Coordinates of C-alpha atoms and ligand atoms in Angstrom, one line a residue:
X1 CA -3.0 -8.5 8.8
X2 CA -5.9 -10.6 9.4
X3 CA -8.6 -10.2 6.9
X4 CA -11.7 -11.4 8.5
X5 CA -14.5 -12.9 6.0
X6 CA -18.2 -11.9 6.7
X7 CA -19.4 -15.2 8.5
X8 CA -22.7 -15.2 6.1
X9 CA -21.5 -15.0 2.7
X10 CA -18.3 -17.7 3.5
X11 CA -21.8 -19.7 4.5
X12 CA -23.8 -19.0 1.6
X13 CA -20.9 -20.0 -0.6
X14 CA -20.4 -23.0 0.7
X15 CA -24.1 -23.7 0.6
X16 CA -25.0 -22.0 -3.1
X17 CA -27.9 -20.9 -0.8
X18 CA -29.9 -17.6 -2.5
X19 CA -32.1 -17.6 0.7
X20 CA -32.3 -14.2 2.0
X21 CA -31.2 -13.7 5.9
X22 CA -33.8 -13.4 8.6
X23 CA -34.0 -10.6 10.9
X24 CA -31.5 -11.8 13.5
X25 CA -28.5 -13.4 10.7
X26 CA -28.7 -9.8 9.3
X27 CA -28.4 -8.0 12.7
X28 CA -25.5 -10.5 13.3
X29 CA -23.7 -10.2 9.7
X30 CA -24.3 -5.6 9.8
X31 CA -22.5 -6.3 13.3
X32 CA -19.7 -8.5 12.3
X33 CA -18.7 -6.2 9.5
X34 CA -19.4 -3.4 11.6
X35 CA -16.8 -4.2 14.1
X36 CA -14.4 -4.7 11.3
X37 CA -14.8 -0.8 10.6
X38 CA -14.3 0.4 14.4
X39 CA -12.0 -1.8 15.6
X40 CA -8.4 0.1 15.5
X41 CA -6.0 -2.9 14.7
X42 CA -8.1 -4.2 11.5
X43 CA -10.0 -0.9 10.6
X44 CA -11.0 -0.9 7.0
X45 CA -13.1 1.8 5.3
X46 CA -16.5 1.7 5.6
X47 CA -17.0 1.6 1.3
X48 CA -15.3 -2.0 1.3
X49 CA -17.0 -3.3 4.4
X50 CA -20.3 -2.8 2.9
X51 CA -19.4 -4.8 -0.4
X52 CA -19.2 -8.1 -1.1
X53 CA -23.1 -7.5 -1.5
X54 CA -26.2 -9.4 0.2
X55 CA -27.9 -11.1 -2.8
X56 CA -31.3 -9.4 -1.4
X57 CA -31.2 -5.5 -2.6
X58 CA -33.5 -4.1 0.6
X59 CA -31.1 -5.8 2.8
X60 CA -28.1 -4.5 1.5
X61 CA -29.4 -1.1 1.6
X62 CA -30.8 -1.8 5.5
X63 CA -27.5 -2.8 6.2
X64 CA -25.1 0.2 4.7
X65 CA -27.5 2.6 6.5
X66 CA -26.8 0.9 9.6
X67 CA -23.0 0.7 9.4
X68 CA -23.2 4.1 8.2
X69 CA -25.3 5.7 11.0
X70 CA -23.8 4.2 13.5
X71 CA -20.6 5.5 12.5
X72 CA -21.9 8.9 12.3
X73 CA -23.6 8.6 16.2
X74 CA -20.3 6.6 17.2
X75 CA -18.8 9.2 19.6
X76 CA -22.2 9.7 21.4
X77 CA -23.0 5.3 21.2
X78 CA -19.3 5.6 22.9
X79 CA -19.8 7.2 25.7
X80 CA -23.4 6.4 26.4
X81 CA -22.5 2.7 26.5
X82 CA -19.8 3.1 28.9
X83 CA -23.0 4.8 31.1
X84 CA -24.8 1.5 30.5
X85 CA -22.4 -0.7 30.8
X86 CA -21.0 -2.3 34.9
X87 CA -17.8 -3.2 33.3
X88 CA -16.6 -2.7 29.6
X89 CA -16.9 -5.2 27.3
X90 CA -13.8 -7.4 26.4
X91 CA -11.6 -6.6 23.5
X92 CA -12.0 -10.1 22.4
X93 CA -15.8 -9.9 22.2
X94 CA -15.8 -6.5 20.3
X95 CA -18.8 -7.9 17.8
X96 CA -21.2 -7.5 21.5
X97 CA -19.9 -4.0 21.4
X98 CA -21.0 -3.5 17.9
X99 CA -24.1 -5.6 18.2
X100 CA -24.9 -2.8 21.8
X101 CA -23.8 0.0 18.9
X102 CA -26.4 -1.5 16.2
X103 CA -29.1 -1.9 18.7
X104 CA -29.0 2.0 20.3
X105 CA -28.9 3.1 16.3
X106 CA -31.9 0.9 15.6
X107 CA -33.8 2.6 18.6
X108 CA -32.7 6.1 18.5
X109 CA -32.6 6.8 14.5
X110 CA -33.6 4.4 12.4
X111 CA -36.8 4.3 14.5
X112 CA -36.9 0.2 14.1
X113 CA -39.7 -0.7 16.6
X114 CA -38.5 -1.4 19.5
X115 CA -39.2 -5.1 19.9
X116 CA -38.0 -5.7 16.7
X117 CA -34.9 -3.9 17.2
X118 CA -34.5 -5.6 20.7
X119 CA -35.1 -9.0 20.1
X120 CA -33.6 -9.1 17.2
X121 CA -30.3 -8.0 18.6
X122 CA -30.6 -10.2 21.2
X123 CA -31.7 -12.8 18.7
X124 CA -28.1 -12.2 16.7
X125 CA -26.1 -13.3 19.9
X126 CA -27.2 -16.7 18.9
X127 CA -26.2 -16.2 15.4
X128 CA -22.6 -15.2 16.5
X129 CA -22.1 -17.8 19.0
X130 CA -22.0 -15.4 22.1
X131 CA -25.1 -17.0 24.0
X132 CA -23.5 -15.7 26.7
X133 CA -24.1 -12.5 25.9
X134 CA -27.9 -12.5 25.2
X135 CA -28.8 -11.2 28.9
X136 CA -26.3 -8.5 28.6
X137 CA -27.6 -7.5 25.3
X138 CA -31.3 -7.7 25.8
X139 CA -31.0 -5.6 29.7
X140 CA -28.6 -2.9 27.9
X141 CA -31.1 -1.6 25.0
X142 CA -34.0 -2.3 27.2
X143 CA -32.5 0.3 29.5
X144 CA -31.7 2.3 26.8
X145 CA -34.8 2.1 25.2
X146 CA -36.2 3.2 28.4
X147 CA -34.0 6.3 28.6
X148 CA -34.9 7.2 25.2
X149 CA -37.3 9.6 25.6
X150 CA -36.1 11.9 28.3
X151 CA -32.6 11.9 27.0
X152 CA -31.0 15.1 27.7
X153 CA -27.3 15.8 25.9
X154 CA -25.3 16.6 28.8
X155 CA -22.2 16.8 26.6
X156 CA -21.7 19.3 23.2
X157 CA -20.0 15.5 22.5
X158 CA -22.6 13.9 23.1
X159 CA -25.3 16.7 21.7
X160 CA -23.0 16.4 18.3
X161 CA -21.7 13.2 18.0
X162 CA -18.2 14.1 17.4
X163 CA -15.1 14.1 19.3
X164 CA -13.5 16.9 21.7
X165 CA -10.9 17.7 19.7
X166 CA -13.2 17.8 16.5
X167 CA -15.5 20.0 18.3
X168 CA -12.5 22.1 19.6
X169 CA -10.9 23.0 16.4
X170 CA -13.9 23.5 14.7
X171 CA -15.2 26.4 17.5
X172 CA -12.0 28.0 17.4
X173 CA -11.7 28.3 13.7
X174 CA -15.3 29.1 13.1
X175 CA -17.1 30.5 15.9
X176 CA -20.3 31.7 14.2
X177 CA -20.3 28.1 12.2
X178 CA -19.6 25.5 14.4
X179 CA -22.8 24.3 15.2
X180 CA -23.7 24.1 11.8
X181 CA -20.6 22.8 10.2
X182 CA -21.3 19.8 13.1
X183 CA -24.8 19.4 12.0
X184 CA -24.0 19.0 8.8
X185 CA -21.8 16.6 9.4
X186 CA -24.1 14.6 10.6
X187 CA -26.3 14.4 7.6
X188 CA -26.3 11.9 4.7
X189 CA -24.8 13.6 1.5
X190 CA -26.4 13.4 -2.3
X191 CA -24.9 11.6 -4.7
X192 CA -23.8 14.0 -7.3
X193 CA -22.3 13.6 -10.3
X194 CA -20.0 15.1 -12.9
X195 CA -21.3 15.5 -16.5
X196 CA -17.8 14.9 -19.1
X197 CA -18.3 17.9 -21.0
X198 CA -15.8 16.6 -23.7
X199 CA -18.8 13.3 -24.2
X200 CA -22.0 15.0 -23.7
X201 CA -23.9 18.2 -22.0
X202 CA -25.3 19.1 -18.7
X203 CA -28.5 19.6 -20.6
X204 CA -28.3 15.9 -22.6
X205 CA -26.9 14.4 -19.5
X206 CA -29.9 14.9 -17.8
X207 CA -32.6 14.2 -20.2
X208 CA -30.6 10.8 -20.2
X209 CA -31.0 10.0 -16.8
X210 CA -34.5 11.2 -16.7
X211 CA -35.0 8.9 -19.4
X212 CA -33.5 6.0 -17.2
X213 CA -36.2 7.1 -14.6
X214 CA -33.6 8.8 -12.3
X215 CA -34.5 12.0 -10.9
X216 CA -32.1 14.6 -10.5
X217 CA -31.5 17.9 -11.3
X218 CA -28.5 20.7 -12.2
X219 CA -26.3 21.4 -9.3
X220 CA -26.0 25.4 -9.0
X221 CA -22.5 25.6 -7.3
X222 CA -20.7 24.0 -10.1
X223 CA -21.3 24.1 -14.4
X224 CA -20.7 20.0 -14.5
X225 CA -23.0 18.9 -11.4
X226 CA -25.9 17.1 -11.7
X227 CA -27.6 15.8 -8.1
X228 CA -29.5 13.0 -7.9
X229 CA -32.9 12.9 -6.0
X230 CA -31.8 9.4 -4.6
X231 CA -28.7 7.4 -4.8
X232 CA -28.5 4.8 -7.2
X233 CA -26.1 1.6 -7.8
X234 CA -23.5 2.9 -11.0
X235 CA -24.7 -0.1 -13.1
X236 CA -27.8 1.8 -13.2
X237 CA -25.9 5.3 -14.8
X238 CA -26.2 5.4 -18.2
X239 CA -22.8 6.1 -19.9
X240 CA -21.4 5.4 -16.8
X241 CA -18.7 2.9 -17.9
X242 CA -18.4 4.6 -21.3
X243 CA -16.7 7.4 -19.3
X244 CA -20.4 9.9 -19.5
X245 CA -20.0 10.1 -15.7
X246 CA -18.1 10.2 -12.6
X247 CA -19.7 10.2 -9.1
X248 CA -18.0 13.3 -7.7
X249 CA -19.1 16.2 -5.1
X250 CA -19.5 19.5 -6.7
X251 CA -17.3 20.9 -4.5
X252 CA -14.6 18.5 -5.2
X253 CA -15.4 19.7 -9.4
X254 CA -14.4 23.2 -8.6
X255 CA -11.2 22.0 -8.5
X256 CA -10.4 21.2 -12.5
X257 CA -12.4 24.6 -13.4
X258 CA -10.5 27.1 -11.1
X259 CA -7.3 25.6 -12.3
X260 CA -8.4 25.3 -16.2
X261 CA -10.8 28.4 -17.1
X262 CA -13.2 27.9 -19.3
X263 CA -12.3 27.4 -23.0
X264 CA -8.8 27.7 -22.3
X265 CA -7.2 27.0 -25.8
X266 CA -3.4 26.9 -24.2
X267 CA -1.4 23.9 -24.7
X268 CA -0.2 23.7 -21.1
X269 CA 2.3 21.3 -18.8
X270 CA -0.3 20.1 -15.6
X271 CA 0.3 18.0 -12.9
X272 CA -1.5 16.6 -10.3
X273 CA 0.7 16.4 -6.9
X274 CA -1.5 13.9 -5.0
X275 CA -4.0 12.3 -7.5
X276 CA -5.1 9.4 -6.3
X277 CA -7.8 7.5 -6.5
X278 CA -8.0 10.1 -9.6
X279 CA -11.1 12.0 -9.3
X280 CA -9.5 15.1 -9.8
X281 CA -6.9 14.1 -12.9
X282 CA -10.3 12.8 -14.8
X283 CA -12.0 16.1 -14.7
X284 CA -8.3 18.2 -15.6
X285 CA -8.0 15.7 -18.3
X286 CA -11.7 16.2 -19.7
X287 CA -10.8 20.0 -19.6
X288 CA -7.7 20.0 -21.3
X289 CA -6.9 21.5 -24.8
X290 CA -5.9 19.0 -27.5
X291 CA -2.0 18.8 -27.0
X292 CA -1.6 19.5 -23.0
X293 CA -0.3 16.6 -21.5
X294 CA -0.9 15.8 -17.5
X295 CA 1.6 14.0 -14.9
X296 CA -0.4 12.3 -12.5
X297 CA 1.9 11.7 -9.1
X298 CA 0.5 9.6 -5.6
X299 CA 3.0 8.1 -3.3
X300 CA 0.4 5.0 -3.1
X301 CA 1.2 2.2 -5.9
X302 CA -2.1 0.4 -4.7
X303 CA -4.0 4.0 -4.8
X304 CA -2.5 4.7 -8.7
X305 CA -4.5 1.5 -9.3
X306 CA -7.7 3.3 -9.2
X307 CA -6.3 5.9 -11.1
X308 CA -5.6 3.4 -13.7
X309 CA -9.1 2.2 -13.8
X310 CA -10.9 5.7 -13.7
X311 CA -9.0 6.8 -16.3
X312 CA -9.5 3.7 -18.8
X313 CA -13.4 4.2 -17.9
X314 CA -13.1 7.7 -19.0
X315 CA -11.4 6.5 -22.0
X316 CA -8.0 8.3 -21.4
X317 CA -4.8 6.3 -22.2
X318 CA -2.3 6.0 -19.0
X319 CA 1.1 6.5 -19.6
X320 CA 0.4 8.1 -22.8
X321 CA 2.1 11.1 -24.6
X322 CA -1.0 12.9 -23.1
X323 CA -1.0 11.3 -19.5
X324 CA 2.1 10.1 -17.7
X325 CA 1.3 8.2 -14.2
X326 CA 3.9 8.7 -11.8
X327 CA 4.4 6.7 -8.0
X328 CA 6.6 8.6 -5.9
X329 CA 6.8 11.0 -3.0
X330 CA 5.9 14.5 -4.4
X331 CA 8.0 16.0 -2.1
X332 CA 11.4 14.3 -2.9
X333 CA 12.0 15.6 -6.3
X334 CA 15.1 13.5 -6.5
X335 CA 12.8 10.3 -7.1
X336 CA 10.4 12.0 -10.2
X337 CA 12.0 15.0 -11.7
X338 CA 15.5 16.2 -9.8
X339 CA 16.9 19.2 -10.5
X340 CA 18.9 19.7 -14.0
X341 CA 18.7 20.8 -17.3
X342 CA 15.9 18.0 -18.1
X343 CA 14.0 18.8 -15.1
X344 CA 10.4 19.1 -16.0
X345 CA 8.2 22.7 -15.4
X346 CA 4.5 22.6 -14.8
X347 CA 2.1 25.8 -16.3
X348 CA -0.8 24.6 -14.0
X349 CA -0.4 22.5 -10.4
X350 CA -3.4 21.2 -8.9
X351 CA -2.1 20.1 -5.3
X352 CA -4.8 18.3 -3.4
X353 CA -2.5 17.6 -0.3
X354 CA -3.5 14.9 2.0
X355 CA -5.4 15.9 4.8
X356 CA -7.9 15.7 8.0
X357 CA -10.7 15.5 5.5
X358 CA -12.4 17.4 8.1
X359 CA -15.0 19.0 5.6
X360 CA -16.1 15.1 4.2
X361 CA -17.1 13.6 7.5
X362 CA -20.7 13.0 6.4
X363 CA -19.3 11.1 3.6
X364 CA -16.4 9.5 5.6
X365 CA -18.0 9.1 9.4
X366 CA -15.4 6.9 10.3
X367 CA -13.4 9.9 10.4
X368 CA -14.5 10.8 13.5
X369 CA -13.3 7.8 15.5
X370 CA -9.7 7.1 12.9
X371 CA -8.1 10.5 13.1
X372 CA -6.5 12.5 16.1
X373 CA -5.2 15.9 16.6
X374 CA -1.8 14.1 16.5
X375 CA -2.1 13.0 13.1
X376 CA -3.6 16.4 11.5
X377 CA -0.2 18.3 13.1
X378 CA 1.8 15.3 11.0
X379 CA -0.2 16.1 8.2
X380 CA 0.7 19.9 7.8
X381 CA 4.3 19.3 8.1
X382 CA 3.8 17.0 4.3
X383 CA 1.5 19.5 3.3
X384 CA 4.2 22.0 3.8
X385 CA 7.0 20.5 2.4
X386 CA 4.6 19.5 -0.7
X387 CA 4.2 22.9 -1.3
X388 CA 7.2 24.4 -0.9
X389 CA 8.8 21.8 -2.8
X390 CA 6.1 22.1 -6.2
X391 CA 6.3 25.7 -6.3
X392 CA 10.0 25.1 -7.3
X393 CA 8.3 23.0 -10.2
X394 CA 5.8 25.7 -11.5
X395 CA 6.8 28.4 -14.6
X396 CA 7.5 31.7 -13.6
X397 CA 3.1 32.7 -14.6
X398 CA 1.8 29.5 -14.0
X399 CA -1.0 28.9 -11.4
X400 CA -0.7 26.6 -8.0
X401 CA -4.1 25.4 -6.6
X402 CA -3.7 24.4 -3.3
X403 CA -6.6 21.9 -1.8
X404 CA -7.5 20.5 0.7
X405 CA -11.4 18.6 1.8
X406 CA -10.8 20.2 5.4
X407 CA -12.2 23.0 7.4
X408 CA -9.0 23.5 9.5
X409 CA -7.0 26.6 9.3
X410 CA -4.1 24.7 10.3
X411 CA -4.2 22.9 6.9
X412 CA -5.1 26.0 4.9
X413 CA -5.4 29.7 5.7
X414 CA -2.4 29.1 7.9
X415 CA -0.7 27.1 5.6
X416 CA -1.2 30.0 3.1
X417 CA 0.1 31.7 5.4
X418 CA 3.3 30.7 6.0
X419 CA 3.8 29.7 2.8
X420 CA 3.3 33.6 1.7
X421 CA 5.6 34.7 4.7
X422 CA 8.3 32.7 2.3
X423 CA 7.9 32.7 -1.0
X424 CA 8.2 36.4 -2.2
X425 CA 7.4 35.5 -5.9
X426 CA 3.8 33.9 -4.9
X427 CA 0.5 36.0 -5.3
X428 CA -2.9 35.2 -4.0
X429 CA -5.7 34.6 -6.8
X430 CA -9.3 36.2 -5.6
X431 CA -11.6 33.6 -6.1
X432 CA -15.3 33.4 -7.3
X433 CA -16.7 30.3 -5.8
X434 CA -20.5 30.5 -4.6
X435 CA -21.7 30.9 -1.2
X436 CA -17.7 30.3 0.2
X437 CA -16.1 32.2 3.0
X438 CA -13.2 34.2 1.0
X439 CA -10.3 35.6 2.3
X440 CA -6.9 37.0 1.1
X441 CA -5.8 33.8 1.8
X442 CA -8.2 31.3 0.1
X443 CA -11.9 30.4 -0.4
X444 CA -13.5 28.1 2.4
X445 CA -16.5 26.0 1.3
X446 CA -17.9 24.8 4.8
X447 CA -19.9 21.2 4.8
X448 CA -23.3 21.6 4.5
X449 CA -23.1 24.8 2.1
X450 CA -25.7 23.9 -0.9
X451 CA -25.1 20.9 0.6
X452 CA -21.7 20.3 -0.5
X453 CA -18.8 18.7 0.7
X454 CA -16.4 21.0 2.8
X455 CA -13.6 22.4 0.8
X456 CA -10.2 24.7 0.7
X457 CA -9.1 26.3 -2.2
X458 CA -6.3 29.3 -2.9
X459 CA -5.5 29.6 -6.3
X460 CA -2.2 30.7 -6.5
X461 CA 0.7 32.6 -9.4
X462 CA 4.4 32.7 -9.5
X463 CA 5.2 36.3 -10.4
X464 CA 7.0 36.8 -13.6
X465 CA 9.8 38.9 -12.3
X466 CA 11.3 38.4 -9.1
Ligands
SAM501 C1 -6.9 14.0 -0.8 S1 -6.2 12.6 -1.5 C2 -6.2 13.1 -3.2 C3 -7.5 12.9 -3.9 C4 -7.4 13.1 -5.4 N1 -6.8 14.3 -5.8 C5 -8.8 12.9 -6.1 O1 -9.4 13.9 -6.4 O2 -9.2 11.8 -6.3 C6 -4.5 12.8 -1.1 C7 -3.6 11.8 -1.8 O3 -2.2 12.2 -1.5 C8 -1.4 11.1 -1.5 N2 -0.2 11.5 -0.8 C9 0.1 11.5 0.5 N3 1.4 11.9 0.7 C10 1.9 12.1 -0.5 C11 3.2 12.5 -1.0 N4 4.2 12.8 -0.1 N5 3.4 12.6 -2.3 C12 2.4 12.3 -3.2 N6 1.2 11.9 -2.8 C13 0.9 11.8 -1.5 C14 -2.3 10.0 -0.8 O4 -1.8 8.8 -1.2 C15 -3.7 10.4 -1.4 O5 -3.9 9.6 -2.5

């Protein structure tokens, strides 16, 4: 795979220069990396595109909102370009399309003025060595520009920014909540984070970053979450690399407590099915009592890695007595724990199945142009066989939380479902989780919901007796 290197930092390391880039260089470099996060062939997530950092601070920021939005507004940039455009642009000269992409975003949301935002764009041609393109380029957002105003959404795509089939699945499933699941989509999440109860309290954890002028306050849905007021770089956490923190949603931090009650004093056998990059594991680990020990399992060798790495910044030995780490296929039991007399039984599974992570689009808006219908219907059939194939691992009274950062019934009520209509020793858990839509098959958090992330959850027990 080709692994294209921003064209401005290869230049500033060959030059040692500190200079910061002028208005066009970082139009040109935000559209270069850009491009690297739509493209299909080369896509790479939008977190690694936005690092290695520009030196200056403002322009790193400027730049990450840009990529960001236009992400977010992709679907709707899409389809208005192909409006704009006499002929599409060539798949060879994809960093016009993102610089077109950059310069609508610039006009429409991030309210740049608009000769800035236009002759800077068309200023960037020049900087990317497509001078053939600064005519294009300057008559496209000046037509745009002109539309602006009495732009009318013809298109619920459009209106929304998200795909038909996003739109679709999310009417059917929820009618009275589309609109606002879509909305909230849309919008840029807090950063929140999760207090390590075993280190500190919500109560010290606080004062701490108020101390470090960072303003934040309790989060209400979950006892560990603390939002902040503004996002800030982790260097600037206190405690962070001492393992005080973890950036985490609070909806994701449900998961650990509905699992592991509160001062639970059993010794218990956990695992955690899919737990990579680890957010999950650190939390179940931070709530376990003293000898519990934890198998952590991710098909993804280069995922575990980050497992590693949250874990040693949490201060938790890996492949410990306490914490086993574990790269296989969850569902083939013949590769991490086949069946015999030595075959190991869990008390507690936390199973955080792969998924559409159609309830984390605001944090992941690349979502909306990398995933199809296609691939969700793939992604049940694993989720299914994951279950079925862990519930055969749990003790006859141990619990099986089932998760999933989506708002699809196909990857959760229905799964529940089905997976009831098989298993005659499984019961449903009610749930308490606030503000969630519950049912007697799981607890739906939609995005947007005291502005959390969208999450699944059914808690589920093997009877004792069947
Ligand atoms: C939603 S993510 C898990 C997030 C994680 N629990 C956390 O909180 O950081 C799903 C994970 O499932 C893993 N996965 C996918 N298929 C799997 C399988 N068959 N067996 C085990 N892990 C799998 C993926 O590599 C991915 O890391």
């Amino acid at each position: 795979m080709q692994w294209i290197f921003p064209w401005k930092v290869l230049k500033q390391l060959m030059n040692n220069s500190q200079a910061m880039l002028n208005p066009a260089e970082l139009r040109a470099e935000t559209a270069s990396r850009l491009w690297r996060v739509i493209q299909y062939e080369y896509s790479e997530s939008i977190d690694n595109v936005v690092k290695p950092v520009l030196e200056n601070a403002e322009q790193q920021a400027w730049m990450s909102a840009a990529i960001y939005g236009c992400c977010r507004y992709y679907p709707r940039y899409q389809n208005q370009l192909v409006q704009l455009l006499k002929k599409p642009i060539k798949g060879n000269e994809g960093e016009v399309k993102a610089l077109l992409i950059l310069g609508m975003h610039q006009l429409s949301e991030m309210k740049v003025k608009a000769h800035a935002a236009i002759n800077e764009t068309v200023n960037a041609c020049k900087v990317l060595d497509k001078v053939w393109a600064v005519k294009l380029v300057n008559g496209i957002l000046r037509n745009y520009q002109r539309g602006l105003e009495s732009m009318v959404h013809k298109t619920e795509l459009t209106q929304y920014a998200h795909p038909k089939w996003i739109i679709k699945h999310n009417k059917l499933d929820w009618p009275q909540n589309w609109r606002d699941i879509l909305v909230a989509n849309n919008l840029q999440a807090p950063m929140c984070l999760r207090v390590n109860q075993q280190k500190t309290t919500v109560a010290e954890a606080l004062q701490k970053l108020r101390d470090n002028d960072i303003e934040c306050e309790a989060h209400p849905s979950s006892n560990s979450a603390i939002v902040l007021q503004k996002p800030v770089a982790v260097e600037q956490i206190p405690g962070f690399f001492d393992g005080y923190f973890s950036v985490q949603d609070p909806a994701a931090q449900l998961a650990a407590q509905l699992l592991l009650e509160d001062k639970n004093e059993q010794t218990l056998d956990v695992l955690d099915a899919c737990c990579a990059p680890g957010g999950k594991t650190g939390h179940l680990l931070e709530r376990m009592y003293k000898n519990s020990s934890l198998v952590a399992l991710d098909v993804s060798a280069k995922r575990l890695e980050l497992v590693h790495e949250n874990l040693q910044r949490l201060d938790f030995k890996s492949n410990s007595k306490k914490v086993q780490i574990v790269c296989a296929d969850a569902a083939d039991l013949n590769a991490w724990n086949p069946v015999g007399e030595n075959q190991k039984q869990f008390d507690r599974i936390l199973l955080d199945v792969p998924c559409s992570a159609s309830g984390v689009i605001r944090r992941h808006p690349d979502i909306k142009f990398r995933r199809d219908l296609e691939q969700v219907q793939e992604l049940t059939k694993t989720q299914k066989n994951i279950l079925q194939t862990l519930w055969g691992v749990l003790k006859p009274g141990g619990r099986l939380l089932y998760a999933t950062c989506s708002v699809f019934k196909l990857e959760n009520s229905m799964q529940i479902q089905y997976f009831l209509d098989t298993a005659n020793d499984a019961k449903v858990l009610p749930l308490d989780i606030k503000d969630a839509i519950n049912s007697d098959l799981g607890s739906q958090i939609l995005p947007g919901t005291n502005d959390c992330d969208g999450f699944f959850y059914c808690l589920l027990e093997k009877k004792n007796n069947v």
